[in-house]
CSV table of C-alpha atoms and ligand atoms in Angstrom, one decimal:
chain,number,residue,atom,x,y,z
A,175,UNK,CA,-11.0,-3.3,-15.1
A,176,UNK,CA,-8.9,-3.0,-11.9
A,177,UNK,CA,-5.3,-2.1,-11.7
A,178,UNK,CA,-2.4,-4.4,-11.0
A,179,UNK,CA,0.1,-2.6,-8.7
A,180,UNK,CA,3.6,-3.0,-7.5
A,181,UNK,CA,4.5,-0.6,-4.7
A,182,UNK,CA,7.5,-0.2,-2.8
A,183,UNK,CA,7.5,0.8,0.8
A,184,UNK,CA,11.2,1.8,1.5
A,185,UNK,CA,10.3,2.5,5.3
A,186,UNK,CA,13.1,4.4,7.0
A,187,UNK,CA,15.7,3.3,4.4
A,188,UNK,CA,17.7,5.3,1.8
A,189,UNK,CA,19.4,8.6,2.0
A,190,UNK,CA,18.9,11.6,-0.7
A,191,UNK,CA,21.9,10.2,-2.7
A,192,UNK,CA,20.7,6.9,-2.5
A,193,UNK,CA,17.4,7.9,-3.6
A,194,UNK,CA,18.7,9.8,-6.7
A,195,UNK,CA,20.8,6.9,-8.0
A,196,UNK,CA,17.8,4.4,-7.2
A,197,UNK,CA,15.4,6.3,-9.3
A,198,UNK,CA,17.6,7.0,-12.0
A,199,UNK,CA,18.5,3.2,-12.4
A,200,UNK,CA,14.7,2.3,-11.7
A,201,UNK,CA,13.3,4.7,-14.6
A,202,UNK,CA,15.8,3.3,-17.1
A,203,UNK,CA,14.9,-0.4,-16.4
A,204,UNK,CA,11.0,0.3,-16.0
A,205,UNK,CA,11.1,2.1,-19.7
A,206,UNK,CA,12.1,-1.5,-20.9
A,207,UNK,CA,9.0,-3.2,-19.5
A,208,UNK,CA,5.5,-3.3,-21.0
A,209,UNK,CA,3.6,-2.2,-18.3
A,210,UNK,CA,-0.2,-2.4,-19.8
A,211,UNK,CA,-2.5,-2.4,-16.9
A,212,UNK,CA,0.1,-2.2,-14.1
A,213,UNK,CA,1.2,0.8,-12.0
A,214,UNK,CA,4.6,0.7,-10.3
A,215,UNK,CA,4.9,3.2,-7.0
A,216,UNK,CA,7.7,3.8,-4.4
A,217,UNK,CA,7.2,5.2,-1.1
A,218,UNK,CA,10.6,7.1,-0.2
A,219,UNK,CA,10.9,8.9,3.1
A,220,UNK,CA,9.5,12.4,3.5
A,221,UNK,CA,12.7,14.1,2.9
A,222,UNK,CA,13.1,12.5,-0.5
A,223,UNK,CA,9.9,12.7,-1.8
A,224,UNK,CA,10.4,16.1,-3.7
A,225,UNK,CA,13.5,14.3,-5.5
A,226,UNK,CA,11.6,11.2,-6.3
A,227,UNK,CA,8.7,12.7,-7.6
A,228,UNK,CA,10.8,15.4,-9.9
A,229,UNK,CA,12.9,12.5,-11.1
A,230,UNK,CA,10.1,10.2,-12.1
A,231,UNK,CA,8.2,13.0,-13.7
A,232,UNK,CA,7.0,11.8,-17.3
A,233,UNK,CA,8.1,8.2,-16.7
A,234,UNK,CA,5.5,5.6,-15.5
A,235,UNK,CA,6.8,5.5,-11.9
A,236,UNK,CA,4.4,7.0,-9.0
A,237,UNK,CA,5.4,8.3,-5.8
A,238,UNK,CA,3.7,7.8,-2.3
A,239,UNK,CA,4.3,9.3,0.9
A,240,UNK,CA,4.4,6.6,3.9
A,241,UNK,CA,2.3,8.5,6.3
A,242,UNK,CA,0.4,11.9,6.7
A,243,UNK,CA,-1.1,13.9,9.7
A,244,UNK,CA,-4.7,13.9,10.1
A,245,UNK,CA,-4.7,17.8,10.9
A,246,UNK,CA,-4.5,20.0,7.9
A,247,UNK,CA,-2.1,22.5,9.6
A,248,UNK,CA,-0.9,24.1,12.7
A,249,UNK,CA,1.2,23.2,15.9
A,250,UNK,CA,1.9,19.7,15.4
A,251,UNK,CA,5.4,19.5,15.7
A,252,UNK,CA,7.2,16.9,13.3
A,253,UNK,CA,4.3,16.4,11.4
A,254,UNK,CA,3.6,16.6,7.7
A,255,UNK,CA,0.3,17.5,6.1
A,256,UNK,CA,-1.7,16.3,3.0
A,257,UNK,CA,-1.1,19.6,1.4
A,258,UNK,CA,2.9,19.6,1.8
A,259,UNK,CA,2.7,16.0,0.1
A,260,UNK,CA,0.6,17.5,-2.6
A,261,UNK,CA,2.8,20.5,-3.0
A,262,UNK,CA,5.8,18.2,-4.1
A,263,UNK,CA,3.5,16.6,-6.8
A,264,UNK,CA,3.0,13.4,-4.5
A,265,UNK,CA,-0.7,12.1,-5.1
A,266,UNK,CA,-0.5,8.9,-2.9
A,267,UNK,CA,-0.3,8.0,0.5
A,268,UNK,CA,0.2,4.9,2.5
A,269,UNK,CA,-1.9,4.8,5.9
A,270,UNK,CA,-2.3,2.2,8.6
A,271,UNK,CA,0.8,0.1,8.4
A,272,UNK,CA,1.3,-2.0,10.9
A,273,UNK,CA,4.4,-0.3,12.2
A,274,UNK,CA,2.5,2.8,12.3
A,275,UNK,CA,0.0,1.0,14.3
A,276,UNK,CA,2.5,-1.0,16.6
A,277,UNK,CA,4.9,1.8,17.2
A,278,UNK,CA,3.0,5.0,17.0
A,279,UNK,CA,-0.4,4.3,18.4
A,280,UNK,CA,-2.5,4.3,15.2
A,281,UNK,CA,-5.9,2.9,15.7
A,282,UNK,CA,-8.6,2.2,13.3
A,283,UNK,CA,-10.4,5.5,14.6
A,284,UNK,CA,-7.4,7.6,14.1
A,285,UNK,CA,-6.9,6.1,10.5
A,286,UNK,CA,-10.5,7.0,9.7
A,287,UNK,CA,-9.5,10.6,10.3
A,288,UNK,CA,-6.2,10.5,8.3
A,289,UNK,CA,-8.1,8.7,5.6
A,290,UNK,CA,-10.7,11.5,5.6
A,291,UNK,CA,-7.9,14.5,5.4
A,292,UNK,CA,-6.2,12.5,2.6
A,293,UNK,CA,-9.4,12.2,0.6
A,294,UNK,CA,-10.3,15.7,1.0
A,295,UNK,CA,-6.9,16.8,-0.1
A,296,UNK,CA,-7.2,14.5,-3.5
A,297,UNK,CA,-4.5,12.1,-2.2
A,298,UNK,CA,-5.3,8.3,-3.1
A,299,UNK,CA,-4.8,6.0,-0.1
A,300,UNK,CA,-3.0,2.8,0.1
A,301,UNK,CA,-4.7,1.3,3.1
A,302,UNK,CA,-3.0,-1.2,5.2
A,303,UNK,CA,-4.3,-3.7,7.3
A,304,UNK,CA,-3.7,-7.4,8.6
A,305,UNK,CA,-3.6,-9.5,11.6
A,306,UNK,CA,-0.8,-10.6,14.1
A,307,UNK,CA,0.2,-14.1,14.7
A,308,UNK,CA,-2.0,-14.6,17.9
A,309,UNK,CA,-5.2,-13.5,15.9
A,310,UNK,CA,-4.2,-16.2,13.2
A,311,UNK,CA,-3.5,-18.7,15.8
A,312,UNK,CA,-6.8,-17.8,17.6
A,313,UNK,CA,-8.7,-18.0,14.3
A,314,UNK,CA,-9.6,-14.3,14.8
A,315,UNK,CA,-7.7,-12.9,11.8
A,316,UNK,CA,-11.1,-12.4,9.7
A,317,UNK,CA,-12.7,-10.8,12.4
A,318,UNK,CA,-9.8,-8.4,13.3
A,319,UNK,CA,-9.3,-7.5,9.3
A,320,UNK,CA,-13.3,-6.9,9.4
A,321,UNK,CA,-12.8,-4.4,12.1
A,322,UNK,CA,-9.8,-2.5,10.8
A,323,UNK,CA,-11.8,-2.0,7.6
A,324,UNK,CA,-15.1,-1.4,8.7
A,325,UNK,CA,-14.1,1.2,11.4
A,326,UNK,CA,-11.6,3.0,9.4
A,327,UNK,CA,-12.9,2.8,5.7
A,328,UNK,CA,-17.1,2.0,5.7
A,329,UNK,CA,-18.0,5.6,6.4
A,330,UNK,CA,-16.7,6.3,2.9
A,331,UNK,CA,-19.0,7.0,-0.2
A,332,UNK,CA,-18.7,4.6,-3.2
A,333,UNK,CA,-17.1,7.8,-5.1
A,334,UNK,CA,-14.5,7.8,-2.3
A,335,UNK,CA,-13.5,4.2,-2.9
A,336,UNK,CA,-12.4,5.1,-6.2
A,337,UNK,CA,-9.3,6.5,-4.5
A,338,UNK,CA,-8.6,3.7,-2.1
A,339,UNK,CA,-6.2,0.7,-2.7
A,340,UNK,CA,-6.3,-2.0,-0.2
A,341,UNK,CA,-3.1,-3.8,1.1
A,342,UNK,CA,-3.3,-6.9,3.0
A,343,UNK,CA,-0.3,-7.3,5.2
A,344,UNK,CA,-0.2,-10.1,7.7
A,345,UNK,CA,2.0,-8.9,10.7
A,346,UNK,CA,3.4,-12.2,11.0
A,347,UNK,CA,4.7,-12.1,7.2
A,348,UNK,CA,6.4,-8.5,7.3
A,349,UNK,CA,10.2,-8.7,7.2
A,350,UNK,CA,10.4,-12.1,8.7
A,351,UNK,CA,11.0,-14.3,5.6
A,352,UNK,CA,7.9,-16.1,6.3
A,353,UNK,CA,5.1,-15.5,3.7
A,354,UNK,CA,1.6,-16.3,3.6
A,355,UNK,CA,0.9,-19.0,1.3
A,356,UNK,CA,-0.8,-17.9,-2.1
A,357,UNK,CA,-4.1,-19.8,-0.6
A,358,UNK,CA,-3.9,-17.8,2.7
A,359,UNK,CA,-3.7,-14.7,0.5
A,360,UNK,CA,-6.5,-15.4,-1.9
A,361,UNK,CA,-8.6,-16.5,1.0
A,362,UNK,CA,-8.3,-13.2,2.7
A,363,UNK,CA,-8.3,-11.2,-0.4
A,364,UNK,CA,-11.6,-12.8,-1.3
A,365,UNK,CA,-13.2,-12.4,2.2
A,366,UNK,CA,-12.2,-8.6,2.0
A,367,UNK,CA,-13.7,-8.3,-1.5
A,368,UNK,CA,-16.9,-9.9,-0.2
A,369,UNK,CA,-17.1,-7.5,2.8
A,370,UNK,CA,-16.8,-4.6,0.4
A,371,UNK,CA,-19.4,-6.0,-1.8
A,372,UNK,CA,-22.0,-6.3,1.1
A,373,UNK,CA,-21.5,-3.0,2.0
A,374,UNK,CA,-21.4,-1.2,-1.5
A,375,UNK,CA,-22.6,-1.5,-5.2
A,376,UNK,CA,-20.6,-4.2,-6.8
A,377,UNK,CA,-18.8,-1.9,-9.0
A,378,UNK,CA,-16.5,-0.6,-5.9
A,379,UNK,CA,-15.7,-4.2,-4.8
A,380,UNK,CA,-14.9,-5.3,-8.3
A,381,UNK,CA,-12.8,-2.1,-8.8
A,382,UNK,CA,-10.8,-2.0,-5.6
A,383,UNK,CA,-7.3,-3.4,-6.0
A,384,UNK,CA,-6.2,-5.6,-3.1
A,385,UNK,CA,-2.5,-5.9,-2.5
A,386,UNK,CA,-0.7,-8.3,-0.6
A,387,UNK,CA,2.4,-7.5,1.5
A,388,UNK,CA,4.8,-9.4,3.5
A,389,UNK,CA,8.2,-11.1,2.4
A,390,UNK,CA,7.3,-10.8,-1.2
A,391,UNK,CA,10.4,-11.6,-3.2
A,392,UNK,CA,11.2,-12.5,-6.8
A,393,UNK,CA,11.1,-16.1,-6.0
A,394,UNK,CA,7.7,-16.0,-4.6
A,395,UNK,CA,5.8,-13.3,-6.2
A,396,UNK,CA,4.6,-15.0,-9.4
A,397,UNK,CA,2.7,-17.6,-7.5
A,398,UNK,CA,1.3,-15.1,-5.0
A,399,UNK,CA,0.4,-12.5,-7.8
A,400,UNK,CA,-1.5,-15.2,-9.8
A,401,UNK,CA,-4.1,-15.4,-7.2
A,402,UNK,CA,-7.5,-14.2,-8.8
A,403,UNK,CA,-8.1,-11.6,-6.0
A,404,UNK,CA,-4.3,-10.7,-5.5
A,405,UNK,CA,-3.8,-7.5,-7.9
A,406,UNK,CA,-0.4,-7.1,-6.7
A,407,UNK,CA,1.9,-6.3,-4.0
A,408,UNK,CA,3.2,-3.6,-1.2
A,409,UNK,CA,7.0,-4.8,-0.9
A,410,UNK,CA,9.3,-3.6,1.9
A,411,UNK,CA,12.8,-5.5,1.9
A,412,UNK,CA,12.7,-6.5,-1.8
A,413,UNK,CA,11.8,-3.0,-3.1
A,414,UNK,CA,15.1,-1.6,-1.8
A,415,UNK,CA,17.0,-3.2,-4.6
A,416,UNK,CA,16.2,-2.2,-8.4
A,417,UNK,CA,17.1,-5.7,-9.4
A,418,UNK,CA,14.5,-7.1,-7.2
A,419,UNK,CA,11.9,-4.6,-7.7
A,420,UNK,CA,12.2,-4.8,-11.4
A,421,UNK,CA,11.7,-9.0,-11.2
A,422,UNK,CA,8.6,-8.2,-9.2
A,423,UNK,CA,7.3,-5.8,-11.8
A,424,UNK,CA,7.9,-8.5,-14.4
A,425,UNK,CA,6.5,-11.2,-12.0
A,426,UNK,CA,3.1,-9.4,-12.3
B,738,LIG,P1,8.7,-7.0,3.7
B,738,LIG,O1,8.4,-7.0,2.1
B,738,LIG,O2,10.1,-6.6,4.1
B,738,LIG,O3,8.2,-8.0,4.6
B,738,LIG,O4,7.9,-5.5,4.3
B,738,LIG,C1,6.5,-5.7,3.9
B,738,LIG,C2,5.7,-4.4,4.1
B,738,LIG,O5,5.8,-4.2,5.5
B,738,LIG,C3,5.5,-3.4,3.1
B,738,LIG,O6,4.7,-2.4,3.4
């Protein structure tokens, strides 16, 4: 059975002190919740990964990095390698977020290389994809998403897919307050699962968790999470407050 996942992408938010107190409070709250098949993940900035991973040790909160260099090591000023992430006991990395694509020039091709490096280093990947508003308006959203997934992920083996989590994040819904309707999310998630089913054995498409991201908050989470092919959320703004984040965990 595929996992349900609530993941908080903190983006460029929270200092060291803020990370420490957030994690302290969150671990206390998460202990009170019956998680069953649900995974809880937080993705702080690089400078706070080590603190977060230490503080969450032994409790059911996992920690993810928000990005990673495709290169293993060397003269790449300012970059962080997969082994550096693993070295602070972090086993998950978010790749392909639309903000990385838009502001830092990441492409399906460069993301394929990052995915390879991550898997080689035994990092699990939360792979983000999603269309911009013009794509949806021109009814190109399925085509764009298909390309993003095929070009970055379809060279992988069925075994590799055990370490892939997908996250559909329509760019027009990120940080805008405008959420995709539960039906729009379900439609795209079902499309993606079918795409994966056509390329791989059915185990892969049935087992891969597909998260929705884009203005998810306690008020709309239940309805979105209730859709058959929506296995949880990748959350930005609402993941920055313990109360809201816990409400999202409970919603699932
Ligand atoms: P918001 O929840 O703030 O819209 O952000 C979504 C997101 O980009 C998560 O990666």
